[in-house]
Short mmCIF file of C-alpha atoms in Angstrom, two decimals:
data_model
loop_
_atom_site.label_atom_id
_atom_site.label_comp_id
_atom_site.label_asym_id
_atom_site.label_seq_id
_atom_site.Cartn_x
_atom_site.Cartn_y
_atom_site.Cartn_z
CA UNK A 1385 -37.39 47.01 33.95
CA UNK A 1386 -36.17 48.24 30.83
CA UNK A 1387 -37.57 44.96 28.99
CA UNK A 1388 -40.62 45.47 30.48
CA UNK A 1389 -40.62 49.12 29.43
CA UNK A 1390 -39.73 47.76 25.60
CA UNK A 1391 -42.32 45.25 25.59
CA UNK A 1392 -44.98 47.86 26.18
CA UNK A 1393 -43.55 50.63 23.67
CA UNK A 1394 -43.10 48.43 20.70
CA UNK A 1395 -46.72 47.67 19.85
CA UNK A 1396 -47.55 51.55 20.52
CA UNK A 1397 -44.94 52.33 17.96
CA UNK A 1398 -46.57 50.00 15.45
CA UNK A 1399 -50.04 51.57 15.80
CA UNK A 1400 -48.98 54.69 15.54
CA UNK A 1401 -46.71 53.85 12.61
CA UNK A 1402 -49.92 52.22 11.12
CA UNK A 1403 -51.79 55.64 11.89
CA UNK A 1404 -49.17 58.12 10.08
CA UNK A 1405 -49.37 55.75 7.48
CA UNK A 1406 -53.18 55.76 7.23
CA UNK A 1407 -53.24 59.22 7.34
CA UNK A 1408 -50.42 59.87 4.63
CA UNK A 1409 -52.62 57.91 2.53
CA UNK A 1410 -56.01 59.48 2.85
CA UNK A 1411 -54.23 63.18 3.32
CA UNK A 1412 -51.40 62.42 -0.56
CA UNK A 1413 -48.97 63.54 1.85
CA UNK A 1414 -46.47 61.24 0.49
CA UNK A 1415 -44.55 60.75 3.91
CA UNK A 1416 -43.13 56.67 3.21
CA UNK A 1417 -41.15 55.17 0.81
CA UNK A 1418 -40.80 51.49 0.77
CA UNK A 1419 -37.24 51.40 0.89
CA UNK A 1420 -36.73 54.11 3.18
CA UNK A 1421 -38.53 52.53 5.68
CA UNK A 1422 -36.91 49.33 4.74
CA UNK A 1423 -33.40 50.59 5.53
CA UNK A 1424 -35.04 52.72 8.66
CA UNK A 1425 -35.75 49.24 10.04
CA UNK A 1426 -33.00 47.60 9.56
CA UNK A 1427 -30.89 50.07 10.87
CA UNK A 1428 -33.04 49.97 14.19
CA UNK A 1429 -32.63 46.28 14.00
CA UNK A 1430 -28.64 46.69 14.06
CA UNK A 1431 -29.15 49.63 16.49
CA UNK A 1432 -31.22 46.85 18.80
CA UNK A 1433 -28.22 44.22 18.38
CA UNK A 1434 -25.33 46.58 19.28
CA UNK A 1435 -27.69 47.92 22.53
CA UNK A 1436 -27.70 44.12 23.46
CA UNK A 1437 -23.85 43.43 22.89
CA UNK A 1438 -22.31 46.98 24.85
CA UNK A 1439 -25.22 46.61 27.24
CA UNK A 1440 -23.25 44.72 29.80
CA UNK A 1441 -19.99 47.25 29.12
CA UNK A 1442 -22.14 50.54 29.54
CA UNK A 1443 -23.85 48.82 32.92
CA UNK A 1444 -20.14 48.12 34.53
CA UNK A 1445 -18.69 51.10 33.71
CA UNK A 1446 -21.40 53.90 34.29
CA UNK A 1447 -22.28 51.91 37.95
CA UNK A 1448 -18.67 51.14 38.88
CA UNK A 1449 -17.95 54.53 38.45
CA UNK A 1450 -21.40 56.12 40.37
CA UNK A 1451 -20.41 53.83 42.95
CA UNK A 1452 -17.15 55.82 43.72
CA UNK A 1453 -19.60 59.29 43.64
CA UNK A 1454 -19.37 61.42 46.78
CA UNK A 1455 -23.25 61.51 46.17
CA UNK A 1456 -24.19 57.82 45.47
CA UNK A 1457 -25.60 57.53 49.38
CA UNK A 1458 -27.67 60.72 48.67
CA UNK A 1459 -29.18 58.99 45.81
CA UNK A 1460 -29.83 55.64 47.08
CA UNK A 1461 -31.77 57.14 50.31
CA UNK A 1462 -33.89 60.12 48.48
CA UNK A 1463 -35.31 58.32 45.30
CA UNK A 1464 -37.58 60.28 43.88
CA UNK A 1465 -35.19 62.72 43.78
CA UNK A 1466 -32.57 60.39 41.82
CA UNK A 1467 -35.38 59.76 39.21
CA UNK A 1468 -35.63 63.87 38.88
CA UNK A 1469 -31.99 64.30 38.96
CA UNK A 1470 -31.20 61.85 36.33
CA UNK A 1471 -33.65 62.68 34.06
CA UNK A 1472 -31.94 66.07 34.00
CA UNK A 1473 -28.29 64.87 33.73
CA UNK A 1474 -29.21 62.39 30.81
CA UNK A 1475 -31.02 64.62 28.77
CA UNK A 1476 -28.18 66.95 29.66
CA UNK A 1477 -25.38 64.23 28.64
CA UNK A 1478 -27.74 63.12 25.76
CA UNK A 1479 -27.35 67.14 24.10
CA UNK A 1480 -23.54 67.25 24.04
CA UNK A 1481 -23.47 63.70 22.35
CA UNK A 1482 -25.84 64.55 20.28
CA UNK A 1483 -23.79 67.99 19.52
CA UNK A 1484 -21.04 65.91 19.28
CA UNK A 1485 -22.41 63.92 16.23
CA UNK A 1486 -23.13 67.00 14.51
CA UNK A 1487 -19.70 68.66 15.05
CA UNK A 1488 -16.92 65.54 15.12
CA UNK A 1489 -16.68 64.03 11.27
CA UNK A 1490 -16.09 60.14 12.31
CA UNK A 1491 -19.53 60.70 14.73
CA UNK A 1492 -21.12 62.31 12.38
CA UNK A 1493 -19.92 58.96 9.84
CA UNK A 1494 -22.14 57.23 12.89
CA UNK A 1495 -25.10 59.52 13.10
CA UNK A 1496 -25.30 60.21 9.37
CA UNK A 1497 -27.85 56.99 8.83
CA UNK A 1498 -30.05 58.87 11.06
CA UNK A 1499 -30.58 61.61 8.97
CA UNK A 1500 -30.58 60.19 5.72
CA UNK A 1501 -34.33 59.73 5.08
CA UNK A 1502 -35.98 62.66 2.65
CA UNK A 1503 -39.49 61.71 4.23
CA UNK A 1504 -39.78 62.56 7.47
CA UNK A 1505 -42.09 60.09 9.48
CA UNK A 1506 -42.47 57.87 12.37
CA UNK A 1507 -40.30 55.13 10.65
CA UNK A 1508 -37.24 57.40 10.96
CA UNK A 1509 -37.14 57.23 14.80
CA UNK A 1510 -36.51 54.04 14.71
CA UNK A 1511 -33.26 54.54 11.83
CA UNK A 1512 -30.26 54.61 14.18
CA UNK A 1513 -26.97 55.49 14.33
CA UNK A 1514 -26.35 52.47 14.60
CA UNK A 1515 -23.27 52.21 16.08
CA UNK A 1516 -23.76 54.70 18.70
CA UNK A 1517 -23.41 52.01 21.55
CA UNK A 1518 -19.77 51.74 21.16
CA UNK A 1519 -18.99 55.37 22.61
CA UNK A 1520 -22.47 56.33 23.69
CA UNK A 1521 -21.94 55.44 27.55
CA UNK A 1522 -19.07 57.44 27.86
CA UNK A 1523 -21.28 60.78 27.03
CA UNK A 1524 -22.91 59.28 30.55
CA UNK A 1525 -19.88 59.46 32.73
CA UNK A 1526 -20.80 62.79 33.97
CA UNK A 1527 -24.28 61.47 34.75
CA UNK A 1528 -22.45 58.74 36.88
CA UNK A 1529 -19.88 60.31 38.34
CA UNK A 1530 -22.86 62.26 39.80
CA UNK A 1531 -23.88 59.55 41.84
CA UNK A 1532 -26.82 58.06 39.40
CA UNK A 1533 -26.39 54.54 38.86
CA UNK A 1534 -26.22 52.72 35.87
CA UNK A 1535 -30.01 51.83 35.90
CA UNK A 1536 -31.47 54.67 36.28
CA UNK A 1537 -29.14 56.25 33.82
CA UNK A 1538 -29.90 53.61 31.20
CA UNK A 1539 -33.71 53.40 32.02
CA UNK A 1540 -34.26 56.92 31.72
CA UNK A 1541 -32.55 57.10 28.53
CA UNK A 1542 -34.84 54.45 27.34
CA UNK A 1543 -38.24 56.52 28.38
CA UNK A 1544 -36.58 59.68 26.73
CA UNK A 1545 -35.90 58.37 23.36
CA UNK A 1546 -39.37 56.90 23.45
CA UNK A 1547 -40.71 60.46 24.21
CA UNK A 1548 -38.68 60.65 20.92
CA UNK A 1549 -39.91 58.54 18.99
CA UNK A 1550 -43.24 61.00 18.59
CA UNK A 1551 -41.29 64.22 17.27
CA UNK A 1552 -40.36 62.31 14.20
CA UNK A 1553 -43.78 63.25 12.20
CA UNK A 1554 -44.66 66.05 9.71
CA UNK A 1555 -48.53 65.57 10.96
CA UNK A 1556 -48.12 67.50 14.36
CA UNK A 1557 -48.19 71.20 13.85
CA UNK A 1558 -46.33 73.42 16.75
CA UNK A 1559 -47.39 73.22 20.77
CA UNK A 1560 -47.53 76.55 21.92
CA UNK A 1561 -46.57 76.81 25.13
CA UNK A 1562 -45.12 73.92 25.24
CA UNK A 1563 -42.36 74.90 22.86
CA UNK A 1564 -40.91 76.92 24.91
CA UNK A 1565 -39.18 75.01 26.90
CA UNK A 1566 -40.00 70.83 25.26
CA UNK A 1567 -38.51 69.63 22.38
CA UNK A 1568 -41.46 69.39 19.72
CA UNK A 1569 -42.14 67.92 16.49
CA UNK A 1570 -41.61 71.37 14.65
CA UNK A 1571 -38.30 71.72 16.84
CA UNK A 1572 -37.20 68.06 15.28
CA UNK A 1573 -38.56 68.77 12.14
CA UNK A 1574 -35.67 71.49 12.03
CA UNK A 1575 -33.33 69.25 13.46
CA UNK A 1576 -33.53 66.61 10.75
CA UNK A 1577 -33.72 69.43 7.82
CA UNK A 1578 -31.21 70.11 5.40
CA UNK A 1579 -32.01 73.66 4.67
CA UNK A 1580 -28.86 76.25 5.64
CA UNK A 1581 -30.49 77.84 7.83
CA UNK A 1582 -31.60 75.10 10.04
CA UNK A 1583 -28.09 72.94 10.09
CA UNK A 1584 -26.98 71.50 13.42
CA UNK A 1585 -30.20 73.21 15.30
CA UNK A 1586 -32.14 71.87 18.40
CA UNK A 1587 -29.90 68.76 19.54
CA UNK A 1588 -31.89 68.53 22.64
CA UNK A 1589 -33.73 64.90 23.60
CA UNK A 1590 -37.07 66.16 25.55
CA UNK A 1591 -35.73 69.78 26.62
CA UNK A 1592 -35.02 72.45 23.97
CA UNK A 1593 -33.12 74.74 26.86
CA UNK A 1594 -29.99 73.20 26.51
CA UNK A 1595 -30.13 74.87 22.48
CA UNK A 1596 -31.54 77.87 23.71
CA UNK A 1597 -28.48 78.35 26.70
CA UNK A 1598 -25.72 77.09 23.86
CA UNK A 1599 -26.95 78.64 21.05
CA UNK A 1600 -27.66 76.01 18.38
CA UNK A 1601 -31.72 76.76 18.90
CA UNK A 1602 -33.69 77.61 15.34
CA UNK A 1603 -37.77 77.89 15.19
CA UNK A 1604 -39.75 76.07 12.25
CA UNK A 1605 -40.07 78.94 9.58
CA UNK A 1606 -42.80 79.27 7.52
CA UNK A 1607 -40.89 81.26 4.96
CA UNK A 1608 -37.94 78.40 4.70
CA UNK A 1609 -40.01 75.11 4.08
CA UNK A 1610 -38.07 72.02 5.29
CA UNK A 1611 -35.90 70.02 3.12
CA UNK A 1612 -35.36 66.85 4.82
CA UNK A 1613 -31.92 64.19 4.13
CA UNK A 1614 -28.64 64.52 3.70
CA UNK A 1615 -27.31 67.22 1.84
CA UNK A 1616 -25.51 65.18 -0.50
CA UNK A 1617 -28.20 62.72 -1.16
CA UNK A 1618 -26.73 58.99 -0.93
CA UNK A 1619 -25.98 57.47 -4.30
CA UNK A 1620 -28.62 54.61 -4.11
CA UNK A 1621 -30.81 53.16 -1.22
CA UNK A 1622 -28.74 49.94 -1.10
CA UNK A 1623 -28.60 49.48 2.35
CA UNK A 1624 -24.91 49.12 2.41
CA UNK A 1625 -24.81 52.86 0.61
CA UNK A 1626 -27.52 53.97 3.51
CA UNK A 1627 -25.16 52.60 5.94
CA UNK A 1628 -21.65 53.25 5.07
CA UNK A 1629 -21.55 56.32 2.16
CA UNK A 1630 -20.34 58.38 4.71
CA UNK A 1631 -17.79 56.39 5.91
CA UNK A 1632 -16.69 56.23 2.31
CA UNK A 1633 -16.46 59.58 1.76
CA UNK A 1634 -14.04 60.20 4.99
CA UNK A 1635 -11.92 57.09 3.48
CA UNK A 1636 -11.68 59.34 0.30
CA UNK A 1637 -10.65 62.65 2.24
CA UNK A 1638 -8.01 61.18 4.05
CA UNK A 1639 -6.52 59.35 1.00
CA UNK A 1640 -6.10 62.80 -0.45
CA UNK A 1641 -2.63 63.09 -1.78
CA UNK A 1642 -0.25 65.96 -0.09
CA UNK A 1643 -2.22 65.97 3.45
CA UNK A 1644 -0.14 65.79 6.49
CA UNK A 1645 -0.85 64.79 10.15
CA UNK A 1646 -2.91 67.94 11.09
CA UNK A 1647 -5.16 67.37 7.76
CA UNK A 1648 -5.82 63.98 8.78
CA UNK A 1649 -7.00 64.79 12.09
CA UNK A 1650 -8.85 67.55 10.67
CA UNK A 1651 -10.84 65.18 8.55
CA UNK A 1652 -11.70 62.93 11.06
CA UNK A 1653 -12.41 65.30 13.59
CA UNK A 1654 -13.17 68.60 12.17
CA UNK A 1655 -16.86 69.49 11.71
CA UNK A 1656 -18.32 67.47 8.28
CA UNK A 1657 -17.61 69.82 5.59
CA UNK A 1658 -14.11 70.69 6.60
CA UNK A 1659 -11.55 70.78 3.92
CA UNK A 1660 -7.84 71.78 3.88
CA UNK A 1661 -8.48 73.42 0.50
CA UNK A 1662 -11.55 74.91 1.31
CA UNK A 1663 -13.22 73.02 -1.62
CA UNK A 1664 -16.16 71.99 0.91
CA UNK A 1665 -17.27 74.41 3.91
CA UNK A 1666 -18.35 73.63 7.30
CA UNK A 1667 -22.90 74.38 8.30
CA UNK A 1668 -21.02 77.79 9.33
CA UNK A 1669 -19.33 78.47 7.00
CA UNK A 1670 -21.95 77.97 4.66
CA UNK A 1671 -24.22 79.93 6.88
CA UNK A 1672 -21.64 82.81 6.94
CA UNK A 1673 -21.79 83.11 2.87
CA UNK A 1674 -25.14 82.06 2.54
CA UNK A 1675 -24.06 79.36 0.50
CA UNK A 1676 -26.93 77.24 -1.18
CA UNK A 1677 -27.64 74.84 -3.39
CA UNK A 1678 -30.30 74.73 -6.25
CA UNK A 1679 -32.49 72.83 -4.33
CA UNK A 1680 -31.75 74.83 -1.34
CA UNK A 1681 -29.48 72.35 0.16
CA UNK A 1682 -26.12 73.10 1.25
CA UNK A 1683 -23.17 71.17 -0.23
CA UNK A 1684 -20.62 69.53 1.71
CA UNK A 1685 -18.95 67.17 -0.83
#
């Protein structure tokens, strides 16, 4: 099912890949660089080859647990309600990883790659954290030990990142109503920007209640254009830089001379920014001083 599912998506991606980029074009919007999208592809390439090799792990473990669910029978004998429940626990699940990334230093080392693209297009989507498969499943383990099995788990996820895959785009304006209670392009938008205000906002896959109910929701503001990347822009777009500057820069920390134990598993688990000398600040931090850059960036490093 889920091959199927992939077989259909991938040629919609292209065309509307092909679209944005006609329309960047006619519009000077300036939305691709070549090696941006270069390094956006490869990373989904990687992405696509660590799915494959934890595929097997994620399917035992998320079913084998399900299996032992009080509620599996209820599942397997009402099935259109399984297909509603699940897509409510995974997007559920999918938030708190997602918060996760933003708020745990060595996931944020993962998800960084993500977010490293100053244009903002369809391209970046498809620019994983690419090794998000090695812990991802166990974000689902509430999902299973709700009864849903391991396919519909998986299979939904699949369907929700593709509903993904269309928020990634400066060319969509905001939805009205829908806004309210979908995540949107303008929601993303914020998401992915680097601006202080807008830091670790709207972590939701499809619904935005989940950031409205635990506070990390922001709206698109006119008044505070979006700067999108990092913001400590990578040193080069070398795709080993693109991949790994992150990781880098926590090898660095922790090689800090004088730190003991609790510093070290500050730096690797602390929100990104944390320092013991308080020569880099935390997104609240930052947002408590009002800290910005020139560019209107914030500074971790």
């Amino acid at each position: 099912m889920e091959r199927i599912f992939t077989f259909i998506t991938t040629p919609v991606y292209i065309i509307f890949i092909v679209l944005e980029l006609y329309i960047s074009h006619r519009e000077r919007l300036g939305l691709y660089n070549f090696k941006e999208t270069r390094n956006s592809l490869l990373l989904g390439l990687g992405g696509l080859l660590m799915d494959v090799l934890m595929k097997g792990l994620t399917f035992f473990v998320l079913d084998g647990l399900a299996r032992f669910s009080p509620l599996w029978d209820f599942w397997q004998q009402h099935p259109l309600a399984a297909w509603a429940g699940v897509f409510f626990a995974q997007d559920f699940c999918f938030y708190w990883l997602h918060r996760a990334e933003h708020y745990c230093r060595v996931l944020w080392a993962v998800h960084s790659t993500h977010h490293s693209a100053e244009r903002y297009n369809l391209t970046v989507a498809l620019r994983s954290s690419m090794f998000q498969p090695l812990y991802r499943y166990l974000f689902y383990v509430p999902a299973a030990l709700l009864g849903f099995d391991a396919l519909h788990i998986m299979f939904i996820y699949a369907v929700n990142q593709t509903y993904q895959f269309f928020l990634h785009t400066e060319t969509v304006g905001r939805l009205g109503f829908l806004e309210k209670f979908m995540v949107t392009p303008s929601h993303h938008r914020v998401h992915h920007a680097s601006n202080v205000n807008y830091l670790d906002k709207n972590m939701g896959q499809v619904l935005i209640i989940w950031d409205k109910i635990f506070g990390t929701y922001a709206e698109e503001d006119p008044n505070d254009p979006t700067y999108f990347g990092l913001t400590k822009p990578l040193p080069s777009q070398k795709f080993t830089d693109v991949a790994f500057d992150e990781w880098r820069h926590l090898a660095e920390d922790l090689s800090k001379p004088g730190l003991d134990w609790k510093d070290k598993f500050n730096y690797i688990f602390a929100p990104p920014g944390w320092s013991h000398d308080g020569s880099t600040l935390t997104s609240n931090q930052l947002r408590q001083i009002g800290e910005k850059s020139p560019m209107g960036k914030e500074v971790f490093h």
